[in-house]
Amino acid sequence: MPAKPLAKPPAKPPATSPVTSRRLMAIAAATLIAAAAPATFAYAAPSAGVSPTTVAPGGRVALNVDGCGTRTGRATSTAFSEVRLTPGNLNATNLYGSATVFRDANPGTHRVIFECGGPGGERVTVSLQVASGAARGGTGGSIGSMSPGQVAVGGALAAGALGAGIWVLRRRAAGTGAA
């Protein structure tokens, strides 16, 4: 019987040098830091808003900043006086306030600067658009584009319809009209 050839022992993997191991560890650490950094920075930046974003002089706006992490803040603008913001919840993640736009505010875009914790705190800037002219009062502008003749014709038609309705009702009440 022929003899079986001897099996070769399994090959050992090549040994890694200490320099290679350190490089791999440095790459792994850098990857971990890079993956965690955007989440940290996204959480840390507050966001703010003004509602409505377009307002007439003399109008009111609501102010809100989220993510300050403080219980105090302020909002300033050339369109209104400084406003102290107060917490909207126990964790002070939202700060709220409201402002009245100056009646003589210049039309155009005004910056609104929110500061977390007051002066020197983290800042967020948003835009507020001040419309030209004042808001219409009274009829709300519903007849602003109508001529006096159109208003007179409309009034005459309404009065005629009212008179015809009263005439029909009186005839029915007297029993002379159709039932």
PDB file of C-alpha atoms in Angstrom:
ATOM      1  CA  MET A   1       0.000   0.000   0.000  1.00  0.00           C
ATOM      2  CA  PRO A   2       1.390   3.316  -0.930  1.00  0.00           C
ATOM      3  CA  ALA A   3       2.108   5.771   1.837  1.00  0.00           C
ATOM      4  CA  LYS A   4      -0.101   8.833   2.167  1.00  0.00           C
ATOM      5  CA  PRO A   5       1.596  12.120   1.557  1.00  0.00           C
ATOM      6  CA  LEU A   6       2.008  14.195   4.676  1.00  0.00           C
ATOM      7  CA  ALA A   7      -0.420  17.104   4.986  1.00  0.00           C
ATOM      8  CA  LYS A   8       1.055  20.564   5.113  1.00  0.00           C
ATOM      9  CA  PRO A   9       0.465  22.450   8.311  1.00  0.00           C
ATOM     10  CA  PRO A  10      -1.964  25.407   7.935  1.00  0.00           C
ATOM     11  CA  ALA A  11      -0.292  28.663   7.020  1.00  0.00           C
ATOM     12  CA  LYS A  12      -0.077  31.282   9.761  1.00  0.00           C
ATOM     13  CA  PRO A  13      -1.511  34.685   8.924  1.00  0.00           C
ATOM     14  CA  PRO A  14       1.157  37.313   8.520  1.00  0.00           C
ATOM     15  CA  ALA A  15       1.806  39.235  11.714  1.00  0.00           C
ATOM     16  CA  THR A  16       0.694  42.874  11.697  1.00  0.00           C
ATOM     17  CA  SER A  17       3.217  45.425  12.633  1.00  0.00           C
ATOM     18  CA  PRO A  18       2.570  47.832  15.524  1.00  0.00           C
ATOM     19  CA  VAL A  19       2.548  50.740  13.058  1.00  0.00           C
ATOM     20  CA  THR A  20      -0.282  49.162  11.042  1.00  0.00           C
ATOM     21  CA  SER A  21      -2.303  48.490  14.193  1.00  0.00           C
ATOM     22  CA  ARG A  22      -1.974  52.112  15.313  1.00  0.00           C
ATOM     23  CA  ARG A  23      -3.039  53.373  11.886  1.00  0.00           C
ATOM     24  CA  LEU A  24      -6.123  51.174  11.900  1.00  0.00           C
ATOM     25  CA  MET A  25      -7.041  52.353  15.401  1.00  0.00           C
ATOM     26  CA  ALA A  26      -6.573  55.995  14.363  1.00  0.00           C
ATOM     27  CA  ILE A  27      -8.799  55.510  11.309  1.00  0.00           C
ATOM     28  CA  ALA A  28     -11.485  53.811  13.419  1.00  0.00           C
ATOM     29  CA  ALA A  29     -11.391  56.613  16.010  1.00  0.00           C
ATOM     30  CA  ALA A  30     -11.597  59.322  13.332  1.00  0.00           C
ATOM     31  CA  THR A  31     -14.566  57.579  11.705  1.00  0.00           C
ATOM     32  CA  LEU A  32     -16.370  57.358  15.031  1.00  0.00           C
ATOM     33  CA  ILE A  33     -15.787  61.050  15.782  1.00  0.00           C
ATOM     34  CA  ALA A  34     -16.887  62.107  12.287  1.00  0.00           C
ATOM     35  CA  ALA A  35     -20.079  60.055  12.565  1.00  0.00           C
ATOM     36  CA  ALA A  36     -20.978  61.529  15.966  1.00  0.00           C
ATOM     37  CA  ALA A  37     -20.098  65.168  15.206  1.00  0.00           C
ATOM     38  CA  PRO A  38     -23.023  66.100  12.890  1.00  0.00           C
ATOM     39  CA  ALA A  39     -25.574  64.812  15.390  1.00  0.00           C
ATOM     40  CA  THR A  40     -23.981  66.847  18.172  1.00  0.00           C
ATOM     41  CA  PHE A  41     -23.819  70.061  16.155  1.00  0.00           C
ATOM     42  CA  ALA A  42     -27.381  69.663  14.827  1.00  0.00           C
ATOM     43  CA  TYR A  43     -28.743  69.351  18.365  1.00  0.00           C
ATOM     44  CA  ALA A  44     -26.778  72.321  19.698  1.00  0.00           C
ATOM     45  CA  ALA A  45     -28.000  74.937  17.203  1.00  0.00           C
ATOM     46  CA  PRO A  46     -31.254  76.688  18.164  1.00  0.00           C
ATOM     47  CA  SER A  47     -33.878  77.554  15.568  1.00  0.00           C
ATOM     48  CA  ALA A  48     -36.212  80.566  15.563  1.00  0.00           C
ATOM     49  CA  GLY A  49     -39.308  81.822  13.811  1.00  0.00           C
ATOM     50  CA  VAL A  50     -41.568  84.854  13.439  1.00  0.00           C
ATOM     51  CA  SER A  51     -45.271  84.488  12.646  1.00  0.00           C
ATOM     52  CA  PRO A  52     -46.606  85.950  10.447  1.00  0.00           C
ATOM     53  CA  THR A  53     -43.511  86.579   8.367  1.00  0.00           C
ATOM     54  CA  THR A  54     -45.134  89.579   6.635  1.00  0.00           C
ATOM     55  CA  VAL A  55     -46.953  92.212   8.701  1.00  0.00           C
ATOM     56  CA  ALA A  56     -48.265  95.753   8.267  1.00  0.00           C
ATOM     57  CA  PRO A  57     -46.984  98.566  10.490  1.00  0.00           C
ATOM     58  CA  GLY A  58     -48.806  98.416  13.832  1.00  0.00           C
ATOM     59  CA  GLY A  59     -49.418  94.656  13.511  1.00  0.00           C
ATOM     60  CA  ARG A  60     -48.418  91.971  16.029  1.00  0.00           C
ATOM     61  CA  VAL A  61     -46.007  89.080  15.526  1.00  0.00           C
ATOM     62  CA  ALA A  62     -45.375  85.940  17.564  1.00  0.00           C
ATOM     63  CA  LEU A  63     -41.740  85.122  18.349  1.00  0.00           C
ATOM     64  CA  ASN A  64     -40.394  81.636  19.079  1.00  0.00           C
ATOM     65  CA  VAL A  65     -36.923  80.183  19.569  1.00  0.00           C
ATOM     66  CA  ASP A  66     -36.369  76.468  20.153  1.00  0.00           C
ATOM     67  CA  GLY A  67     -33.284  74.667  21.458  1.00  0.00           C
ATOM     68  CA  CYS A  68     -31.727  77.416  23.598  1.00  0.00           C
ATOM     69  CA  GLY A  69     -31.387  75.297  26.722  1.00  0.00           C
ATOM     70  CA  THR A  70     -31.832  78.447  28.847  1.00  0.00           C
ATOM     71  CA  ARG A  71     -34.821  79.879  30.662  1.00  0.00           C
ATOM     72  CA  THR A  72     -34.253  83.398  29.343  1.00  0.00           C
ATOM     73  CA  GLY A  73     -33.804  85.034  25.996  1.00  0.00           C
ATOM     74  CA  ARG A  74     -34.592  88.133  24.015  1.00  0.00           C
ATOM     75  CA  ALA A  75     -35.519  89.210  20.514  1.00  0.00           C
ATOM     76  CA  THR A  76     -34.488  92.536  18.995  1.00  0.00           C
ATOM     77  CA  SER A  77     -35.268  94.222  15.694  1.00  0.00           C
ATOM     78  CA  THR A  78     -35.463  97.624  14.055  1.00  0.00           C
ATOM     79  CA  ALA A  79     -39.167  96.876  13.490  1.00  0.00           C
ATOM     80  CA  PHE A  80     -40.107  96.623  17.214  1.00  0.00           C
ATOM     81  CA  SER A  81     -38.794  97.157  20.751  1.00  0.00           C
ATOM     82  CA  GLU A  82     -36.725  94.550  22.596  1.00  0.00           C
ATOM     83  CA  VAL A  83     -38.829  91.595  23.753  1.00  0.00           C
ATOM     84  CA  ARG A  84     -37.996  89.345  26.694  1.00  0.00           C
ATOM     85  CA  LEU A  85     -38.768  85.719  25.834  1.00  0.00           C
ATOM     86  CA  THR A  86     -40.198  83.333  28.429  1.00  0.00           C
ATOM     87  CA  PRO A  87     -40.144  79.512  28.582  1.00  0.00           C
ATOM     88  CA  GLY A  88     -42.990  77.632  26.976  1.00  0.00           C
ATOM     89  CA  ASN A  89     -42.307  74.433  28.939  1.00  0.00           C
ATOM     90  CA  LEU A  90     -40.537  73.214  32.074  1.00  0.00           C
ATOM     91  CA  ASN A  91     -37.387  72.171  30.206  1.00  0.00           C
ATOM     92  CA  ALA A  92     -36.979  75.658  28.699  1.00  0.00           C
ATOM     93  CA  THR A  93     -36.413  74.230  25.227  1.00  0.00           C
ATOM     94  CA  ASN A  94     -38.884  76.741  23.744  1.00  0.00           C
ATOM     95  CA  LEU A  95     -38.937  80.457  24.476  1.00  0.00           C
ATOM     96  CA  TYR A  96     -41.913  82.579  23.398  1.00  0.00           C
ATOM     97  CA  GLY A  97     -42.929  86.216  23.152  1.00  0.00           C
ATOM     98  CA  SER A  98     -44.836  88.679  21.005  1.00  0.00           C
ATOM     99  CA  ALA A  99     -44.166  92.166  19.662  1.00  0.00           C
ATOM    100  CA  THR A 100     -46.055  95.026  18.090  1.00  0.00           C
ATOM    101  CA  VAL A 101     -44.392  96.408  14.965  1.00  0.00           C
ATOM    102  CA  PHE A 102     -43.825 100.170  15.114  1.00  0.00           C
ATOM    103  CA  ARG A 103     -46.552 102.153  13.306  1.00  0.00           C
ATOM    104  CA  ASP A 104     -43.823 104.109  11.509  1.00  0.00           C
ATOM    105  CA  ALA A 105     -41.660 101.053  10.664  1.00  0.00           C
ATOM    106  CA  ASN A 106     -39.987 101.312   7.281  1.00  0.00           C
ATOM    107  CA  PRO A 107     -41.396  98.915   4.662  1.00  0.00           C
ATOM    108  CA  GLY A 108     -39.035  96.124   3.662  1.00  0.00           C
ATOM    109  CA  THR A 109     -37.051  93.348   5.291  1.00  0.00           C
ATOM    110  CA  HIS A 110     -36.006  93.680   8.935  1.00  0.00           C
ATOM    111  CA  ARG A 111     -33.670  91.324  10.787  1.00  0.00           C
ATOM    112  CA  VAL A 112     -34.971  89.771  14.006  1.00  0.00           C
ATOM    113  CA  ILE A 113     -32.118  88.644  16.266  1.00  0.00           C
ATOM    114  CA  PHE A 114     -32.881  86.023  18.908  1.00  0.00           C
ATOM    115  CA  GLU A 115     -30.344  85.662  21.725  1.00  0.00           C
ATOM    116  CA  CYS A 116     -30.433  82.682  24.070  1.00  0.00           C
ATOM    117  CA  GLY A 117     -29.775  83.700  27.661  1.00  0.00           C
ATOM    118  CA  GLY A 118     -29.720  87.398  26.772  1.00  0.00           C
ATOM    119  CA  PRO A 119     -26.862  89.556  25.445  1.00  0.00           C
ATOM    120  CA  GLY A 120     -23.766  87.553  24.537  1.00  0.00           C
ATOM    121  CA  GLY A 121     -25.680  84.272  24.243  1.00  0.00           C
ATOM    122  CA  GLU A 122     -26.050  82.089  21.187  1.00  0.00           C
ATOM    123  CA  ARG A 123     -27.736  83.986  18.331  1.00  0.00           C
ATOM    124  CA  VAL A 124     -30.189  83.114  15.588  1.00  0.00           C
ATOM    125  CA  THR A 125     -31.308  85.639  12.955  1.00  0.00           C
ATOM    126  CA  VAL A 126     -34.504  85.468  10.879  1.00  0.00           C
ATOM    127  CA  SER A 127     -36.250  87.946   8.560  1.00  0.00           C
ATOM    128  CA  LEU A 128     -39.477  89.865   9.054  1.00  0.00           C
ATOM    129  CA  GLN A 129     -41.127  91.583   6.087  1.00  0.00           C
ATOM    130  CA  VAL A 130     -42.944  94.853   6.880  1.00  0.00           C
ATOM    131  CA  ALA A 131     -45.538  95.621   4.203  1.00  0.00           C
ATOM    132  CA  SER A 132     -45.994  99.145   2.908  1.00  0.00           C
ATOM    133  CA  GLY A 133     -48.983 101.061   4.275  1.00  0.00           C
ATOM    134  CA  ALA A 134     -51.221 100.296   7.180  1.00  0.00           C
ATOM    135  CA  ALA A 135     -53.730  97.508   7.438  1.00  0.00           C
ATOM    136  CA  ARG A 136     -57.211  98.503   6.319  1.00  0.00           C
ATOM    137  CA  GLY A 137     -59.750  98.848   9.075  1.00  0.00           C
ATOM    138  CA  GLY A 138     -63.537  99.076   9.107  1.00  0.00           C
ATOM    139  CA  THR A 139     -64.867  97.101   6.163  1.00  0.00           C
ATOM    140  CA  GLY A 140     -61.569  95.295   5.801  1.00  0.00           C
ATOM    141  CA  GLY A 141     -61.059  96.648   2.321  1.00  0.00           C
ATOM    142  CA  SER A 142     -64.102  94.829   0.929  1.00  0.00           C
ATOM    143  CA  ILE A 143     -65.422  97.965  -0.861  1.00  0.00           C
ATOM    144  CA  GLY A 144     -62.139  99.758  -1.421  1.00  0.00           C
ATOM    145  CA  SER A 145     -62.084  99.086  -5.171  1.00  0.00           C
ATOM    146  CA  MET A 146     -65.805  99.851  -5.837  1.00  0.00           C
ATOM    147  CA  SER A 147     -66.945 103.143  -7.329  1.00  0.00           C
ATOM    148  CA  PRO A 148     -69.724 105.168  -5.651  1.00  0.00           C
ATOM    149  CA  GLY A 149     -72.037 104.326  -8.589  1.00  0.00           C
ATOM    150  CA  GLN A 150     -71.530 100.585  -8.046  1.00  0.00           C
ATOM    151  CA  VAL A 151     -72.290 100.986  -4.341  1.00  0.00           C
ATOM    152  CA  ALA A 152     -75.498 102.929  -5.165  1.00  0.00           C
ATOM    153  CA  VAL A 153     -76.714 100.301  -7.664  1.00  0.00           C
ATOM    154  CA  GLY A 154     -76.016  97.496  -5.202  1.00  0.00           C
ATOM    155  CA  GLY A 155     -77.867  99.344  -2.440  1.00  0.00           C
ATOM    156  CA  ALA A 156     -80.878  99.963  -4.718  1.00  0.00           C
ATOM    157  CA  LEU A 157     -81.022  96.269  -5.685  1.00  0.00           C
ATOM    158  CA  ALA A 158     -80.868  95.199  -2.041  1.00  0.00           C
ATOM    159  CA  ALA A 159     -83.610  97.669  -1.059  1.00  0.00           C
ATOM    160  CA  GLY A 160     -85.806  96.486  -3.958  1.00  0.00           C
ATOM    161  CA  ALA A 161     -85.375  92.835  -2.947  1.00  0.00           C
ATOM    162  CA  LEU A 162     -86.267  93.691   0.640  1.00  0.00           C
ATOM    163  CA  GLY A 163     -89.369  95.624  -0.460  1.00  0.00           C
ATOM    164  CA  ALA A 164     -90.533  92.756  -2.724  1.00  0.00           C
ATOM    165  CA  GLY A 165     -90.090  90.269   0.108  1.00  0.00           C
ATOM    166  CA  ILE A 166     -92.160  92.386   2.499  1.00  0.00           C
ATOM    167  CA  TRP A 167     -94.902  92.820  -0.128  1.00  0.00           C
ATOM    168  CA  VAL A 168     -95.140  89.000  -0.677  1.00  0.00           C
ATOM    169  CA  LEU A 169     -95.285  88.305   3.059  1.00  0.00           C
ATOM    170  CA  ARG A 170     -98.036  90.906   3.641  1.00  0.00           C
ATOM    171  CA  ARG A 171    -100.151  89.469   0.814  1.00  0.00           C
ATOM    172  CA  ARG A 172     -99.866  85.984   2.251  1.00  0.00           C
ATOM    173  CA  ALA A 173    -100.783  87.218   5.719  1.00  0.00           C
ATOM    174  CA  ALA A 174    -103.907  88.939   4.298  1.00  0.00           C
ATOM    175  CA  GLY A 175    -104.931  85.768   2.464  1.00  0.00           C
ATOM    176  CA  THR A 176    -105.038  87.331  -0.964  1.00  0.00           C
ATOM    177  CA  GLY A 177    -101.926  85.709  -2.273  1.00  0.00           C
ATOM    178  CA  ALA A 178    -101.371  82.176  -3.539  1.00  0.00           C
ATOM    179  CA  ALA A 179    -100.705  79.659  -0.818  1.00  0.00           C
TER     180      ALA A 179
END
